[in-house]
Tab-separated table of C-alpha atoms in Angstrom:
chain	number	residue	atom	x	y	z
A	565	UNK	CA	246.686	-68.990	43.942
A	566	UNK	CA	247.300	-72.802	44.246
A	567	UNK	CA	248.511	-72.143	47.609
A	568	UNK	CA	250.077	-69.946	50.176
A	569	UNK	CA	252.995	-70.236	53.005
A	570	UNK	CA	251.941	-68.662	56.269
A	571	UNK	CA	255.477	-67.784	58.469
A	572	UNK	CA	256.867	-66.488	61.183
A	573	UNK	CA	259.412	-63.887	61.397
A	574	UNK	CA	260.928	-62.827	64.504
A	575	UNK	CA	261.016	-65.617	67.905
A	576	UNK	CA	256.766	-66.367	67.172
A	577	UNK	CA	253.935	-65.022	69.104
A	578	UNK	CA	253.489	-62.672	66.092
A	579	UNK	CA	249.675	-63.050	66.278
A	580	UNK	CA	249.435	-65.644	63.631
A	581	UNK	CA	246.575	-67.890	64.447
A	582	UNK	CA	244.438	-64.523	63.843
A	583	UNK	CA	246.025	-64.072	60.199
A	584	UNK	CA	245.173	-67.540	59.156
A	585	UNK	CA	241.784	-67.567	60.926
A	586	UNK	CA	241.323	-64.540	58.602
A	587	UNK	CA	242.153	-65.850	55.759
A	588	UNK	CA	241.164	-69.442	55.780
A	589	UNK	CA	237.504	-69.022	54.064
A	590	UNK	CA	239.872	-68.598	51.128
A	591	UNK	CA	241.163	-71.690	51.236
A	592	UNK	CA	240.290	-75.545	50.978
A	593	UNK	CA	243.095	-76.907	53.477
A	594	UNK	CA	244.420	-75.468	56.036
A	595	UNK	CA	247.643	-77.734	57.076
A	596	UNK	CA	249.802	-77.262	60.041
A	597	UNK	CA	253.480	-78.664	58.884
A	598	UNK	CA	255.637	-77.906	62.226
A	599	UNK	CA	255.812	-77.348	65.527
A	600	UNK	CA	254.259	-79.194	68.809
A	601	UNK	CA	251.707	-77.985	71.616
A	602	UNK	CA	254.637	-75.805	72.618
A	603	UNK	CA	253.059	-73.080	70.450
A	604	UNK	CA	250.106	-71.181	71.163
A	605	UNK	CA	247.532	-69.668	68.357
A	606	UNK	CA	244.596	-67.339	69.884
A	607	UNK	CA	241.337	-66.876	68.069
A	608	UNK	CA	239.220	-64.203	68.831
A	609	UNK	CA	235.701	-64.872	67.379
A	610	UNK	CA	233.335	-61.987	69.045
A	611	UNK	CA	232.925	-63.062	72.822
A	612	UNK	CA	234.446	-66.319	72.201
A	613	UNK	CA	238.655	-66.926	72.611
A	614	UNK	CA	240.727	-70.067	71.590
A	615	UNK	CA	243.530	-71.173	72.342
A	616	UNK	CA	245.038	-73.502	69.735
A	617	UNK	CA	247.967	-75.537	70.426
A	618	UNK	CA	247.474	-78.930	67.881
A	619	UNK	CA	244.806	-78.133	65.613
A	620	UNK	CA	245.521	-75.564	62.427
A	621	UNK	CA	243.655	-72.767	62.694
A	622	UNK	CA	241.413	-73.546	59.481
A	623	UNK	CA	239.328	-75.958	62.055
A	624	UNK	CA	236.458	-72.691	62.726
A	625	UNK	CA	235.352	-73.374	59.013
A	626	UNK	CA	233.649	-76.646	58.745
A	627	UNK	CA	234.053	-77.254	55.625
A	628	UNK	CA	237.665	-76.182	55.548
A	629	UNK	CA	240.338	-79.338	55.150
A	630	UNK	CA	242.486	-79.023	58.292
A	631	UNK	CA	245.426	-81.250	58.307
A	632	UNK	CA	248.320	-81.753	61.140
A	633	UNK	CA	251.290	-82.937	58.846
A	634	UNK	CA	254.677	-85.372	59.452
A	635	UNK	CA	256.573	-82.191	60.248
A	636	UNK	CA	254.250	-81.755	63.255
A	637	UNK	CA	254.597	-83.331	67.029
A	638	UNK	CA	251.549	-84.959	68.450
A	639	UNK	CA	250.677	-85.174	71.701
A	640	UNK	CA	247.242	-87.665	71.690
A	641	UNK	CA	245.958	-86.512	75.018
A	642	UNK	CA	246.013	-82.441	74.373
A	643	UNK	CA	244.819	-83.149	70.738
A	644	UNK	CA	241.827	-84.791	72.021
A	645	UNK	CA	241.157	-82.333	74.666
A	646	UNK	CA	241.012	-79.855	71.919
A	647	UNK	CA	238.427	-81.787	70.014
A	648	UNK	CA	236.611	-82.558	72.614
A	649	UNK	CA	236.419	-78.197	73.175
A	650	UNK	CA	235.616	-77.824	69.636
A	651	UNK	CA	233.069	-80.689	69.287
A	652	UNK	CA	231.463	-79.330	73.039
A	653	UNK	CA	231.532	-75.509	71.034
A	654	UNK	CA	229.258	-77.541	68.315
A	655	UNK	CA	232.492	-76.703	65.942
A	656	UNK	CA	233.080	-79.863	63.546
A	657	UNK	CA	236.043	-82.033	63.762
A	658	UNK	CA	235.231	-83.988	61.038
A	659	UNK	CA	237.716	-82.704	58.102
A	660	UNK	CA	240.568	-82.756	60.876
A	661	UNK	CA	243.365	-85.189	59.524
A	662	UNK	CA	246.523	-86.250	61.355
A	663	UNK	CA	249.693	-87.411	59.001
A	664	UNK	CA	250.496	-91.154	60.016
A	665	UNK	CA	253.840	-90.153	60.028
A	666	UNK	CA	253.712	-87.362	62.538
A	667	UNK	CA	255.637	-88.376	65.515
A	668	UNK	CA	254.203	-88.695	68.911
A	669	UNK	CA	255.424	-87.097	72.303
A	670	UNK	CA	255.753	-89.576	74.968
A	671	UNK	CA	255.455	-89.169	78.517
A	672	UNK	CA	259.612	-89.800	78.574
A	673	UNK	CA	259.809	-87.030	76.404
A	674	UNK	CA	258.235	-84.487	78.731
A	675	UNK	CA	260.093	-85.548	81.708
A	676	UNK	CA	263.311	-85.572	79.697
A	677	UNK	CA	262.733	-81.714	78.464
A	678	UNK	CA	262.291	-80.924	81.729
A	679	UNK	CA	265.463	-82.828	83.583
A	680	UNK	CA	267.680	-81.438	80.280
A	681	UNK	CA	266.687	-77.726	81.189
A	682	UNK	CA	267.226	-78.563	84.640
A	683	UNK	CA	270.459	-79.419	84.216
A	684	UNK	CA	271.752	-76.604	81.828
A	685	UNK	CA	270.775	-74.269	85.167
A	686	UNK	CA	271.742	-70.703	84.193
A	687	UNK	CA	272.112	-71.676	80.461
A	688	UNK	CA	268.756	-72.986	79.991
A	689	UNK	CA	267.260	-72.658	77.367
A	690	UNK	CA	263.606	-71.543	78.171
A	691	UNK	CA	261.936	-74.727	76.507
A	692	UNK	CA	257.565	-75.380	76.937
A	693	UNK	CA	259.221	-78.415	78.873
A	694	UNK	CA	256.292	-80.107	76.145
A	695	UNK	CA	258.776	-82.590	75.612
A	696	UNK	CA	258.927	-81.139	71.757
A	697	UNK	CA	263.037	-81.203	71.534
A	698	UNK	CA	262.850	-85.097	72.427
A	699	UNK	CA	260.548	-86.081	70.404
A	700	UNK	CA	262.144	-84.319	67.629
A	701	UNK	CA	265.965	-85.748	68.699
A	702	UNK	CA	264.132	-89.146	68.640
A	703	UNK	CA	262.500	-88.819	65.361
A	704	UNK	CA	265.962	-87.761	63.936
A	705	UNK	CA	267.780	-90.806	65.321
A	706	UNK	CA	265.302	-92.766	63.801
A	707	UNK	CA	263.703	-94.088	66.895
A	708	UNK	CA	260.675	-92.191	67.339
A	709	UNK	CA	257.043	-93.587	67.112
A	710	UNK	CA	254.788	-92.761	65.050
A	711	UNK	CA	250.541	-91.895	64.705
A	712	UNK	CA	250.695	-95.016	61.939
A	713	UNK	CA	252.414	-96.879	64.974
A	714	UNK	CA	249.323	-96.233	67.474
A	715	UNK	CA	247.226	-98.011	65.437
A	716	UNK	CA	248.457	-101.472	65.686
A	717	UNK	CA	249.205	-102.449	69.114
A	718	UNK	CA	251.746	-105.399	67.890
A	719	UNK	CA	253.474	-102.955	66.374
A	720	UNK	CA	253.241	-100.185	69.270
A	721	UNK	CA	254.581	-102.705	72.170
A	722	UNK	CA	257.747	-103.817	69.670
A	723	UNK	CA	258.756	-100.397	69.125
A	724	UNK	CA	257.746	-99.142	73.153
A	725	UNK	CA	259.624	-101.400	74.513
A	726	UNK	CA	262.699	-100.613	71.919
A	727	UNK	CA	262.879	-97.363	72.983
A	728	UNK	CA	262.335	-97.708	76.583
A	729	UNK	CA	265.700	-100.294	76.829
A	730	UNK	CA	267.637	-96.551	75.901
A	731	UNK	CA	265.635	-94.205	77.284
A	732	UNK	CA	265.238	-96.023	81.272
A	733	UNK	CA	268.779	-96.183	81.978
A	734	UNK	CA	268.901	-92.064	81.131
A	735	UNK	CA	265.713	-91.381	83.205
A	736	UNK	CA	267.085	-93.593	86.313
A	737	UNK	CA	270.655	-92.970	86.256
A	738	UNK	CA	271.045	-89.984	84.677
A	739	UNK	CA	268.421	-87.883	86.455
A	740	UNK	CA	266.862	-90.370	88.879
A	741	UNK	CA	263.850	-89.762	87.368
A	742	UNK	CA	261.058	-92.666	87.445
A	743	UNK	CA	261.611	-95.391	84.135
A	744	UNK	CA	258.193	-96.898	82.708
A	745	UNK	CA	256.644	-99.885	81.140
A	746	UNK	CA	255.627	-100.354	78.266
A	747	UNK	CA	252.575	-101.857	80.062
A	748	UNK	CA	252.129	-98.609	82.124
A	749	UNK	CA	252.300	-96.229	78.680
A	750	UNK	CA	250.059	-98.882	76.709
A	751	UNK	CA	247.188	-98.020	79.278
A	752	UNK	CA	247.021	-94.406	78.427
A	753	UNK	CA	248.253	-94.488	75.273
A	754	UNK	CA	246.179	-97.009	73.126
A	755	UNK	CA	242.829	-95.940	74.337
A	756	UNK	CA	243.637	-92.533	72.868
A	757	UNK	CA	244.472	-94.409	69.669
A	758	UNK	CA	241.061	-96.113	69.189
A	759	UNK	CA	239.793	-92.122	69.532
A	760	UNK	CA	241.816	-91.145	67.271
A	761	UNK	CA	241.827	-93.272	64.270
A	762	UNK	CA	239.452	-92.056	62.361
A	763	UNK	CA	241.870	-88.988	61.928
A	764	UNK	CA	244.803	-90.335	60.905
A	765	UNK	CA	245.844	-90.772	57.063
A	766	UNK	CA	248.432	-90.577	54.303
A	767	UNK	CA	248.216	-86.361	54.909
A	768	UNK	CA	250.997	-86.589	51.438
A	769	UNK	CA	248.492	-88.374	49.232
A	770	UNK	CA	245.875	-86.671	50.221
A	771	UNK	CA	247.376	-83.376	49.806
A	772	UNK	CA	248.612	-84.308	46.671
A	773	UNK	CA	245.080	-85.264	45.454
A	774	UNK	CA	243.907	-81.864	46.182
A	775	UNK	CA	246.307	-79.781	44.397
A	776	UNK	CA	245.665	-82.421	41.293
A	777	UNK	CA	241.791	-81.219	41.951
A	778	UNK	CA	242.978	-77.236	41.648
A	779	UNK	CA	241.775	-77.017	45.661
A	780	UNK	CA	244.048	-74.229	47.474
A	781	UNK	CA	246.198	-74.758	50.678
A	782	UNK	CA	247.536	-72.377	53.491
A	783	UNK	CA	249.877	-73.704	54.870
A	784	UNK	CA	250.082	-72.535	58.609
A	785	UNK	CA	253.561	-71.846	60.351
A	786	UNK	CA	253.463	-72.857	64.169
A	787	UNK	CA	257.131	-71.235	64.990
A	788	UNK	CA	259.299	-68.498	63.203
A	789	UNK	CA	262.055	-67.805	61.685
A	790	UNK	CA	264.576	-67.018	64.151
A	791	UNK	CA	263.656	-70.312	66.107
A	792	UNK	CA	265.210	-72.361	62.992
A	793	UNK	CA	267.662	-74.852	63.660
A	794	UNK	CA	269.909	-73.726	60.707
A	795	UNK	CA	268.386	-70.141	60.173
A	796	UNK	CA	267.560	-69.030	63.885
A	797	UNK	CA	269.569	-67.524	66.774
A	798	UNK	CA	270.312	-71.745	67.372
A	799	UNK	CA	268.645	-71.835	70.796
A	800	UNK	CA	265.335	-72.919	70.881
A	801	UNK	CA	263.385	-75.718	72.480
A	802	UNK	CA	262.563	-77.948	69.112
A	803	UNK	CA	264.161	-79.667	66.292
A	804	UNK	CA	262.338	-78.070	63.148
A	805	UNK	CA	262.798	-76.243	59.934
A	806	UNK	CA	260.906	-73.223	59.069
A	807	UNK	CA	260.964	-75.042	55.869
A	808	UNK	CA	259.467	-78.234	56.527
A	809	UNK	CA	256.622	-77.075	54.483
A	810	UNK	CA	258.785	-78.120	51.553
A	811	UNK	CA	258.360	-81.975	52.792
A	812	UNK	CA	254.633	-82.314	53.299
A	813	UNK	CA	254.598	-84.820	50.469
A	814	UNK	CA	253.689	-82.059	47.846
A	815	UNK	CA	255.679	-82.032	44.388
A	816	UNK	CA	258.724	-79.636	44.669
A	817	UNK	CA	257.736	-77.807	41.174
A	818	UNK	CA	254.207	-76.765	42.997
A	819	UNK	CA	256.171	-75.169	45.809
A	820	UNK	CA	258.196	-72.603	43.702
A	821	UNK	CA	254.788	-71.142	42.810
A	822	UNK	CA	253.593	-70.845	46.324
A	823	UNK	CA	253.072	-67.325	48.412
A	824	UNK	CA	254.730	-66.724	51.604
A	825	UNK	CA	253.909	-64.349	53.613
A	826	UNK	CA	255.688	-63.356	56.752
A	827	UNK	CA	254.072	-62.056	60.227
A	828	UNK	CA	255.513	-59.436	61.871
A	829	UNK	CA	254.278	-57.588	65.187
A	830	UNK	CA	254.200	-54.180	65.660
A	831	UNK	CA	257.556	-54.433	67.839
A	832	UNK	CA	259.284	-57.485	69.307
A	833	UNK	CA	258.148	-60.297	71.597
A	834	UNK	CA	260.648	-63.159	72.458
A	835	UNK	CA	261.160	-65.385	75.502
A	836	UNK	CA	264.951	-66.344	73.962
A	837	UNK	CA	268.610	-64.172	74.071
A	838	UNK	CA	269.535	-62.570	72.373
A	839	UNK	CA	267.413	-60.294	71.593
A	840	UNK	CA	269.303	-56.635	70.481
A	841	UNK	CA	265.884	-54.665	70.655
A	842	UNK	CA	264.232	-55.800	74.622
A	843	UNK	CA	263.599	-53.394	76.417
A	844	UNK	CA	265.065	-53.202	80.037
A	845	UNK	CA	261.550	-52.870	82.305
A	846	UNK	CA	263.211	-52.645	85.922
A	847	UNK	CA	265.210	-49.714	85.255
A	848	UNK	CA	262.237	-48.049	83.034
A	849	UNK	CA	259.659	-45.542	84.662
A	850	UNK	CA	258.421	-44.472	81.452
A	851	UNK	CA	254.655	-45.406	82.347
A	852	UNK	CA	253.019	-48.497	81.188
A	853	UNK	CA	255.390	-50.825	79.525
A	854	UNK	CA	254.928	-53.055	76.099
A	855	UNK	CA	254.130	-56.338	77.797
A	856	UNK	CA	251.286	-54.804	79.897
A	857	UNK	CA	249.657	-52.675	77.250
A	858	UNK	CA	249.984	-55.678	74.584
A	859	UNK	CA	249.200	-58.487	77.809
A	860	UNK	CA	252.579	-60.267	76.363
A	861	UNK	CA	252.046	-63.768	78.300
A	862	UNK	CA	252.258	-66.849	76.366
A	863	UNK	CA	249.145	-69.051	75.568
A	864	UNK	CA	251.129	-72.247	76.116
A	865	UNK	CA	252.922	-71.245	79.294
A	866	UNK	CA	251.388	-68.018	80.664
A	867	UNK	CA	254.737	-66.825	80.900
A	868	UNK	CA	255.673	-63.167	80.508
A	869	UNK	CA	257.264	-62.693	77.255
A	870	UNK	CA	260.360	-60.057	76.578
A	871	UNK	CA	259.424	-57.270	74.599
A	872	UNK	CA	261.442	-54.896	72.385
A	873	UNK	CA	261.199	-52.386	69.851
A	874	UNK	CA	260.472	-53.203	66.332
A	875	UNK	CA	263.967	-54.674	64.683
A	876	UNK	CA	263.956	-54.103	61.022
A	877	UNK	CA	267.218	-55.891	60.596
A	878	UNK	CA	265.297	-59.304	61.314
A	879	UNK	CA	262.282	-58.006	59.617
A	880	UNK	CA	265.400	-57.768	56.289
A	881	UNK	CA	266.827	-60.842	57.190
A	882	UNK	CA	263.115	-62.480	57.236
A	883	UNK	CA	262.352	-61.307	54.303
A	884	UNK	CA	265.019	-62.735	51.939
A	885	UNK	CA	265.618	-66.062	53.944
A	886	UNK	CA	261.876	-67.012	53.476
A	887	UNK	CA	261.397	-64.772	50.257
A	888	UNK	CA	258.171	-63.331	51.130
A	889	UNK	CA	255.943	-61.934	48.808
A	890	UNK	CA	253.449	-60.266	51.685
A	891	UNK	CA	253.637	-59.590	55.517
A	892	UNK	CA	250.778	-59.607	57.614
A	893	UNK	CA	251.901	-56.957	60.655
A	894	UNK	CA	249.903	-57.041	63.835
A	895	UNK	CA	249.114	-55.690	67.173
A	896	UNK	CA	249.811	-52.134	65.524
A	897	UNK	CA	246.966	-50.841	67.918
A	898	UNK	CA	249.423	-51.859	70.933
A	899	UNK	CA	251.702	-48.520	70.257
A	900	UNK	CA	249.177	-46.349	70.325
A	901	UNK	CA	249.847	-45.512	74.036
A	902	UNK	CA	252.867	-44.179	73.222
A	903	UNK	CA	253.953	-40.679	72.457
A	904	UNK	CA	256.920	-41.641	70.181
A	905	UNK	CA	258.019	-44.966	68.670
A	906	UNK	CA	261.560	-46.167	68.284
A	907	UNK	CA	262.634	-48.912	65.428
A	908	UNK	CA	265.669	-50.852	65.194
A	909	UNK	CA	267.442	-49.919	61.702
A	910	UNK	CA	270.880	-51.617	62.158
A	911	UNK	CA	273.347	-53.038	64.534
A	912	UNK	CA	276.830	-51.944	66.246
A	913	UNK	CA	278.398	-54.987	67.093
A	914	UNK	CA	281.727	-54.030	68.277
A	915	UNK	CA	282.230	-50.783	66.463
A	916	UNK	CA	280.777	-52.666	63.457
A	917	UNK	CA	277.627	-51.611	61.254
A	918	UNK	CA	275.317	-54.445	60.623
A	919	UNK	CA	272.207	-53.920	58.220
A	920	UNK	CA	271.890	-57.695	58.709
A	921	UNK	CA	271.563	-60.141	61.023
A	922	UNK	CA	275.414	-61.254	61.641
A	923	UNK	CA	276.134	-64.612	60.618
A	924	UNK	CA	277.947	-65.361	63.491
A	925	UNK	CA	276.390	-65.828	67.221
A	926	UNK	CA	279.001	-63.804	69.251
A	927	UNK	CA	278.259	-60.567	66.623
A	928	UNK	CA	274.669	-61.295	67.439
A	929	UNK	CA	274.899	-61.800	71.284
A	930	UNK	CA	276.740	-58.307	71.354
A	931	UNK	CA	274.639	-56.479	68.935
A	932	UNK	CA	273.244	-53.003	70.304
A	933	UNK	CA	270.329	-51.203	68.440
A	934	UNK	CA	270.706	-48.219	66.314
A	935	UNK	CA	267.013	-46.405	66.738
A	936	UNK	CA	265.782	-44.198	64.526
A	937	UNK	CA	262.798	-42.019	66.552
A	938	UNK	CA	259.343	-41.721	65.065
A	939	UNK	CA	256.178	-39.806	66.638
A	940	UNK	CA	253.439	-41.888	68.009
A	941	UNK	CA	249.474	-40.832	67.147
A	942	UNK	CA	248.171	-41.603	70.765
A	943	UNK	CA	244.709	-42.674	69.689
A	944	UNK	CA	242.005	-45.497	69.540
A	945	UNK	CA	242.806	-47.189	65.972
A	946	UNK	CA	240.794	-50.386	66.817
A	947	UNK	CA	237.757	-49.176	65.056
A	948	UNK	CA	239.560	-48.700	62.050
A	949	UNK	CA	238.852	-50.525	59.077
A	950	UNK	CA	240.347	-49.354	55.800
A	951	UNK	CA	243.805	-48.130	55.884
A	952	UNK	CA	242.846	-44.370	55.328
A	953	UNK	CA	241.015	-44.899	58.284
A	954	UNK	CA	244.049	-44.581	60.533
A	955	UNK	CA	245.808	-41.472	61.981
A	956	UNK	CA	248.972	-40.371	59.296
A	957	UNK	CA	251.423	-41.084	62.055
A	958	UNK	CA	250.420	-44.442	62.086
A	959	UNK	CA	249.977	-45.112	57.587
A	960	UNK	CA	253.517	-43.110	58.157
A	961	UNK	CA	254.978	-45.928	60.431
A	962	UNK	CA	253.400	-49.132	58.612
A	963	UNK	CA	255.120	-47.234	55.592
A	964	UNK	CA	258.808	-46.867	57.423
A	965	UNK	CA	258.264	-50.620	58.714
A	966	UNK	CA	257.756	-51.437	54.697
A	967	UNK	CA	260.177	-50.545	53.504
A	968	UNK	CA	263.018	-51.504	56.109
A	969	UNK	CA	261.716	-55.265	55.107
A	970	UNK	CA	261.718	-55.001	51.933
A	971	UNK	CA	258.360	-56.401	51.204
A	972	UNK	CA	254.385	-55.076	50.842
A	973	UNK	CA	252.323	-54.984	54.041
A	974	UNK	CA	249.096	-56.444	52.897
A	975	UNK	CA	247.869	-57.066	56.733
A	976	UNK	CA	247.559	-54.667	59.068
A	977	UNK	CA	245.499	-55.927	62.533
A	978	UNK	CA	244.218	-53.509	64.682
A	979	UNK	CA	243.071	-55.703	67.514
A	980	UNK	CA	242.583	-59.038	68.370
A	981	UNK	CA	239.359	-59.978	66.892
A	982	UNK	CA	239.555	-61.385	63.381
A	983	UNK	CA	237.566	-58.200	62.184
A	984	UNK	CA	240.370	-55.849	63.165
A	985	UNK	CA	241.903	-56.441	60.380
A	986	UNK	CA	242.555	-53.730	57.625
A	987	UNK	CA	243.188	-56.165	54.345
A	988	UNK	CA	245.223	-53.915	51.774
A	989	UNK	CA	246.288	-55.132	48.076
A	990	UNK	CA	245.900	-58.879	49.006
């Protein structure tokens, strides 16, 4: 395969970062196209866990390409932190590459995420606060800067100081919030520059070079599906499309020929509403719930996340918007505490059936879940290797969650380390 697309498919945390540490031996490049340090990929490499915010998860394979693309947010200082932890883990950085393009998150743009969630009180939105929205909104309005920008300070000052006549007057009278210089950003910013120069290239070209060399690319998704801007639930903390992978710089006829496979978890994690399937823990006393057995809390923020039964209406709905070809499921080793196992098969929204996800947002916020009850195995399956290996209540659910999506399970992870995965038909 000339390359493969690597998404999410419910509100992220699906337990991707493991997938593509998995599978990235396979492949020359490994290229992160979305997304900010707002998301969080953990690798589990024997006694050893990362967390991975900026760099794709190809970076544990030397000799793996690993490139952060234009449709990516950078922020310079935690990029260099983590290749200063890889470099310290004697973990090459040397085939890292950063797009020139990709834009940068500004100190303005962190304060800004913050005072904007601030403000919307109740109807926050639940954002990192990594200033990723901004920087997006800014790169949009064609007023963002740049990597390529960095790099000459001429250049960096002219455009700093640009932005900063539009952006003070909001800090200071909007949200009496401190303004800066560009002096004051130029101090911390440039030196971080110099660092990281000899990252940053024409990602497109280069990209473009190696599918003209018959070199493979994964392609590594850093949100999901229902965090799109035009496909989502429309309330999330970032400006992105699931599909930005189509504007990497590649040519649009090598695309069509390109896997995608889909990551879905074992049941539902979100920190957005709505969310039909979460499960209501202060009025449960049904023993331990899904977020403690699982540890649900969010690399990036460390916040509890909202968990839910499986929802095989999004798992459809990911399916066909994405057209998958394979999904990787995970943390299937997480329900084996429990004695039976509920999936979502459809909606009542209103008195109205809904095998998919209702178009419009008012269906969606009212949807309630329509279970359909399967028996748990309530045993270890983290040894498990081969899919015969595991208990027939669990082949029987991996099987039910199949076919609701509509698409082969080739994945099935069994734990967190990147050997707990049973690889089927892939």
């Amino acid at each position: 395969m000339p390359s493969t697309v690597l998404v999410g498919t419910q509100w992220g945390d699906e337990g991707k970062g493991k997938i593509c540490d998995l599978i990235a031996p396979e492949f020359d490049c490994v290229v992160r196209y979305q997304g900010g340090n707002n998301a969080g990929h953990t690798i589990v490499v024997g006694d050893k866990k990362y967390g991975l915010h900026q760099v794709p998860s190809g970076i544990m394979y030397p000799e793996c390409i690993s490139v952060i693309g234009n449709g990516c947010v950078v922020n310079p200082a935690v990029l260099l932190e983590e290749i200063d932890m890889f470099e310290g883990d004697g973990i090459s950085t040397a085939n890292l590459k950063v797009s020139g393009n990709a834009h940068v998150i500004m100190p303005y743009h962190i304060d800004l995420d913050g005072a904007y969630e601030e403000l919307l009180g109740k109807n926050s939105i639940g954002t990192t606060k990594r200033g990723i929205g901004p920087c997006y909104q800014d790169k949009m309005a064609r007023i963002g800067i740049r990597m390529q920008d960095l790099l000459d300070e001429e250049t960096f000052r002219s455009r700093l100081s640009a932005v900063l006549d539009r952006v003070n007057p909001q800090l200071e009278r909007i949200f009496n919030l401190p303004t800066y210089t560009v002096d004051q950003i130029s101090e911390t910013y440039l030196p971080m520059a110099e660092r990281l120069r000899p990252y940053i290239c024409e990602t497109g070209l280069l990209l473009n070079d190696l599918v003209e060399q018959g070199k493979t690319i994964l392609f590594e998704g850093a949100q999901a599906t229902l965090l799109d801007i035009d496909h989502g639930t429309y309330v999330c903390d970032l400006v992105q499309l699931h599909r930005w992978w189509c504007r990497d710089g590649l040519r649009r006829g090598h695309e069509e020929r390109r896997p995608r496979a889909g990551y879905h978890e074992a049941y539902i994690t979100a920190w957005l509403r709505p969310m039909p399937t979460e499960l209501d823990y202060e009025t449960s006393q049904e023993g331990r719930t899904l977020t403690e057995v699982g540890y649900e809390y969010g690399v990036t923020t460390g916040r509890r996340r909202r968990c839910g039964w499986f929802d095989g209406v999004i798992a459809r709905y990911a399916t066909r918007v994405n057209g998958l070809t394979d999904i990787a499921l995970t943390k299937l080793d997480v329900l084996s505490e429990f004695d039976t196992i509920k999936v979502c098969v459809a909606y009542d929204c209103d008195g109205v059936r809904y095998t998919s996800v209702p178009e419009h947002a008012a269906a969606f916020a009212s949807a309630v879940p329509v279970y359909e009850e399967l028996p748990g195995w309530k045993c270890d399956i983290t040894g498990c290797r081969t899919f015969d290996e595991l208990p027939q209540a669990a082949r029987d659910y991996v099987a039910y969650i199949e076919k609701l999506a509509g698409c082969k399970i080739s994945f099935v992870a069994v734990g967190p380390d990147r050997e707990q995965t049973i690889v089927r038909d892939w």
